[in-house]
Amino acid sequence: MPTTPSGDPGNTSRRRAQGTPVNVTVEITTITGEQAELLHERQSLAIKEIITWLTTRNQK
């Protein structure tokens, strides 16, 4: 069974009923300066943690 990075079983069911419309709203916010640098660092760390988790989860 797939798990999340925390080790808990994730919800692997992503299906929706046939014919059910999907409404999506996207909001884009551009940030610059120090805020952008901090966000870049946080995202890079999160990606690194996920890649590490993916590469080690099946090596048990």
Coordinates of N, CA, C and O in Angstrom, one line a residue:
M1 N 0.8 -1.2 0.0 CA 0.0 0.0 0.0 C 0.9 1.2 0.0 O 1.8 1.4 0.8
P2 N 0.6 2.2 -0.9 CA 1.4 3.4 -0.9 C 1.3 4.2 0.4 O 0.2 4.2 1.0
T3 N 2.3 4.9 0.7 CA 2.3 5.7 1.9 C 2.7 7.1 1.6 O 3.3 7.4 0.6
T4 N 2.4 8.1 2.5 CA 2.8 9.5 2.3 C 4.2 9.6 2.9 O 4.7 8.7 3.6
P5 N 4.9 10.7 2.7 CA 6.3 10.9 3.3 C 6.3 10.7 4.8 O 7.3 10.3 5.4
S6 N 5.1 10.9 5.5 CA 5.1 10.7 7.0 C 5.0 9.3 7.3 O 5.0 8.9 8.5
G7 N 4.7 8.4 6.3 CA 4.6 7.0 6.6 C 3.1 6.5 6.7 O 2.8 5.3 6.8
D8 N 2.2 7.5 6.7 CA 0.8 7.1 6.8 C 0.2 6.7 5.5 O 0.6 7.2 4.4
P9 N -0.7 5.7 5.5 CA -1.3 5.3 4.2 C -2.0 6.5 3.6 O -2.7 7.3 4.3
G10 N -1.8 6.8 2.3 CA -2.4 7.9 1.6 C -3.7 7.5 1.0 O -4.0 6.3 0.9
N11 N -4.5 8.4 0.6 CA -5.7 8.1 -0.1 C -5.4 7.9 -1.6 O -5.1 8.9 -2.2
T12 N -5.4 6.7 -2.0 CA -5.0 6.4 -3.4 C -6.2 6.5 -4.4 O -6.0 6.4 -5.6
S13 N -7.4 6.7 -3.9 CA -8.6 6.8 -4.7 C -8.7 8.2 -5.2 O -9.0 9.1 -4.4
R14 N -8.6 8.4 -6.5 CA -8.6 9.7 -7.1 C -9.8 9.8 -8.1 O -9.8 10.7 -8.9
R15 N -10.6 8.8 -8.2 CA -11.7 8.8 -9.2 C -12.8 9.7 -8.8 O -13.1 9.9 -7.6
R16 N -13.5 10.1 -9.8 CA -14.8 10.9 -9.6 C -15.9 10.3 -10.4 O -15.6 9.6 -11.4
A17 N -17.1 10.6 -10.0 CA -18.2 10.1 -10.8 C -18.2 10.5 -12.2 O -17.8 11.6 -12.5
Q18 N -18.6 9.6 -13.1 CA -18.7 9.9 -14.5 C -19.7 11.1 -14.7 O -20.8 11.2 -14.1
G19 N -19.3 12.1 -15.5 CA -20.1 13.2 -15.9 C -20.1 14.3 -14.8 O -20.8 15.3 -15.0
T20 N -19.4 14.1 -13.8 CA -19.4 15.2 -12.7 C -18.4 16.3 -13.2 O -17.2 16.0 -13.4
P21 N -18.9 17.5 -13.4 CA -18.0 18.6 -13.8 C -17.0 18.9 -12.7 O -17.3 18.8 -11.5
V22 N -15.8 19.4 -13.1 CA -14.8 19.8 -12.2 C -14.6 21.3 -12.4 O -14.4 21.8 -13.5
N23 N -14.8 22.0 -11.3 CA -14.6 23.5 -11.3 C -13.3 23.8 -10.6 O -13.0 23.4 -9.5
V24 N -12.4 24.5 -11.3 CA -11.1 24.8 -10.8 C -10.9 26.3 -10.9 O -11.2 26.9 -11.9
T25 N -10.3 26.9 -9.9 CA -9.9 28.3 -9.8 C -8.4 28.3 -9.6 O -8.0 27.7 -8.6
V26 N -7.7 29.1 -10.4 CA -6.3 29.2 -10.2 C -6.0 30.7 -9.9 O -6.4 31.5 -10.7
E27 N -5.2 30.9 -8.9 CA -4.7 32.3 -8.6 C -3.2 32.2 -8.6 O -2.6 31.4 -7.9
I28 N -2.6 33.1 -9.4 CA -1.2 33.2 -9.5 C -0.7 34.5 -8.8 O -1.2 35.6 -9.1
T29 N 0.2 34.3 -7.9 CA 0.8 35.5 -7.2 C 2.3 35.5 -7.4 O 3.0 34.5 -7.2
T30 N 2.8 36.6 -7.9 CA 4.3 36.7 -8.1 C 4.9 37.4 -7.0 O 4.5 38.4 -6.5
I31 N 6.0 36.7 -6.4 CA 6.7 37.3 -5.3 C 8.1 37.6 -5.8 O 8.7 36.9 -6.6
T32 N 8.8 38.6 -5.2 CA 10.1 38.9 -5.5 C 10.9 39.2 -4.2 O 10.4 39.2 -3.1
G33 N 12.2 39.4 -4.4 CA 13.1 39.8 -3.3 C 13.3 38.7 -2.3 O 13.4 37.5 -2.7
E34 N 13.4 39.1 -1.1 CA 13.7 38.2 0.0 C 12.6 37.1 0.1 O 12.9 35.9 0.4
Q35 N 11.4 37.4 0.0 CA 10.3 36.4 0.0 C 10.5 35.4 -1.0 O 10.3 34.2 -0.7
A36 N 10.8 35.7 -2.2 CA 11.1 34.8 -3.3 C 12.2 33.8 -2.9 O 12.1 32.6 -3.2
E37 N 13.3 34.4 -2.4 CA 14.4 33.5 -2.0 C 14.1 32.5 -0.9 O 14.4 31.4 -1.0
L38 N 13.3 33.0 0.1 CA 12.9 32.1 1.2 C 12.0 31.0 0.6 O 12.1 29.8 1.0
L39 N 11.1 31.3 -0.3 CA 10.2 30.3 -0.9 C 11.0 29.3 -1.7 O 10.7 28.1 -1.6
H40 N 11.9 29.8 -2.4 CA 12.8 28.9 -3.3 C 13.5 27.9 -2.3 O 13.6 26.7 -2.6
E41 N 14.0 28.4 -1.2 CA 14.7 27.5 -0.3 C 13.8 26.5 0.3 O 14.1 25.3 0.4
R42 N 12.6 26.9 0.7 CA 11.6 25.9 1.3 C 11.2 24.9 0.2 O 11.1 23.7 0.6
Q43 N 10.9 25.3 -1.0 CA 10.5 24.4 -2.0 C 11.6 23.4 -2.4 O 11.4 22.2 -2.6
S44 N 12.9 23.9 -2.4 CA 14.0 23.1 -2.7 C 14.2 22.0 -1.6 O 14.4 20.8 -2.0
L45 N 14.1 22.4 -0.4 CA 14.2 21.4 0.7 C 13.0 20.4 0.6 O 13.3 19.2 0.8
A46 N 11.8 20.8 0.4 CA 10.7 19.9 0.3 C 10.9 18.9 -0.9 O 10.7 17.7 -0.7
I47 N 11.4 19.4 -2.0 CA 11.7 18.5 -3.1 C 12.7 17.5 -2.8 O 12.6 16.3 -3.1
K48 N 13.8 18.0 -2.1 CA 14.9 17.1 -1.7 C 14.4 16.0 -0.8 O 14.7 14.8 -0.9
E49 N 13.5 16.4 0.2 CA 13.0 15.4 1.1 C 12.1 14.4 0.4 O 12.2 13.2 0.7
I50 N 11.3 14.8 -0.6 CA 10.5 13.9 -1.3 C 11.3 12.9 -2.1 O 11.0 11.7 -2.2
I51 N 12.3 13.4 -2.8 CA 13.2 12.6 -3.6 C 13.9 11.5 -2.7 O 14.0 10.4 -3.1
T52 N 14.4 12.0 -1.6 CA 15.0 11.0 -0.6 C 14.0 10.0 -0.2 O 14.3 8.8 -0.2
W53 N 12.8 10.4 0.2 CA 11.8 9.4 0.6 C 11.5 8.4 -0.5 O 11.4 7.2 -0.3
L54 N 11.3 8.9 -1.8 CA 11.0 8.1 -2.9 C 12.1 7.0 -3.2 O 11.9 5.9 -3.5
T55 N 13.4 7.5 -3.0 CA 14.5 6.6 -3.3 C 14.8 5.6 -2.2 O 15.4 4.5 -2.5
T56 N 14.3 5.8 -1.0 CA 14.6 4.9 0.1 C 13.4 4.1 0.5 O 13.6 3.1 1.3
R57 N 12.2 4.4 0.1 CA 11.0 3.7 0.6 C 10.9 2.2 0.2 O 10.3 1.4 0.9
N58 N 11.5 1.8 -0.9 CA 11.4 0.5 -1.4 C 12.7 -0.3 -1.1 O 12.9 -1.4 -1.6
Q59 N 13.6 0.2 -0.3 CA 14.9 -0.4 -0.1 C 14.9 -1.2 1.3 O 16.0 -1.5 1.8
K60 N 13.8 -1.4 1.8 CA 13.7 -2.1 3.1 C 13.7 -3.6 3.0 O 13.4 -4.2 2.1

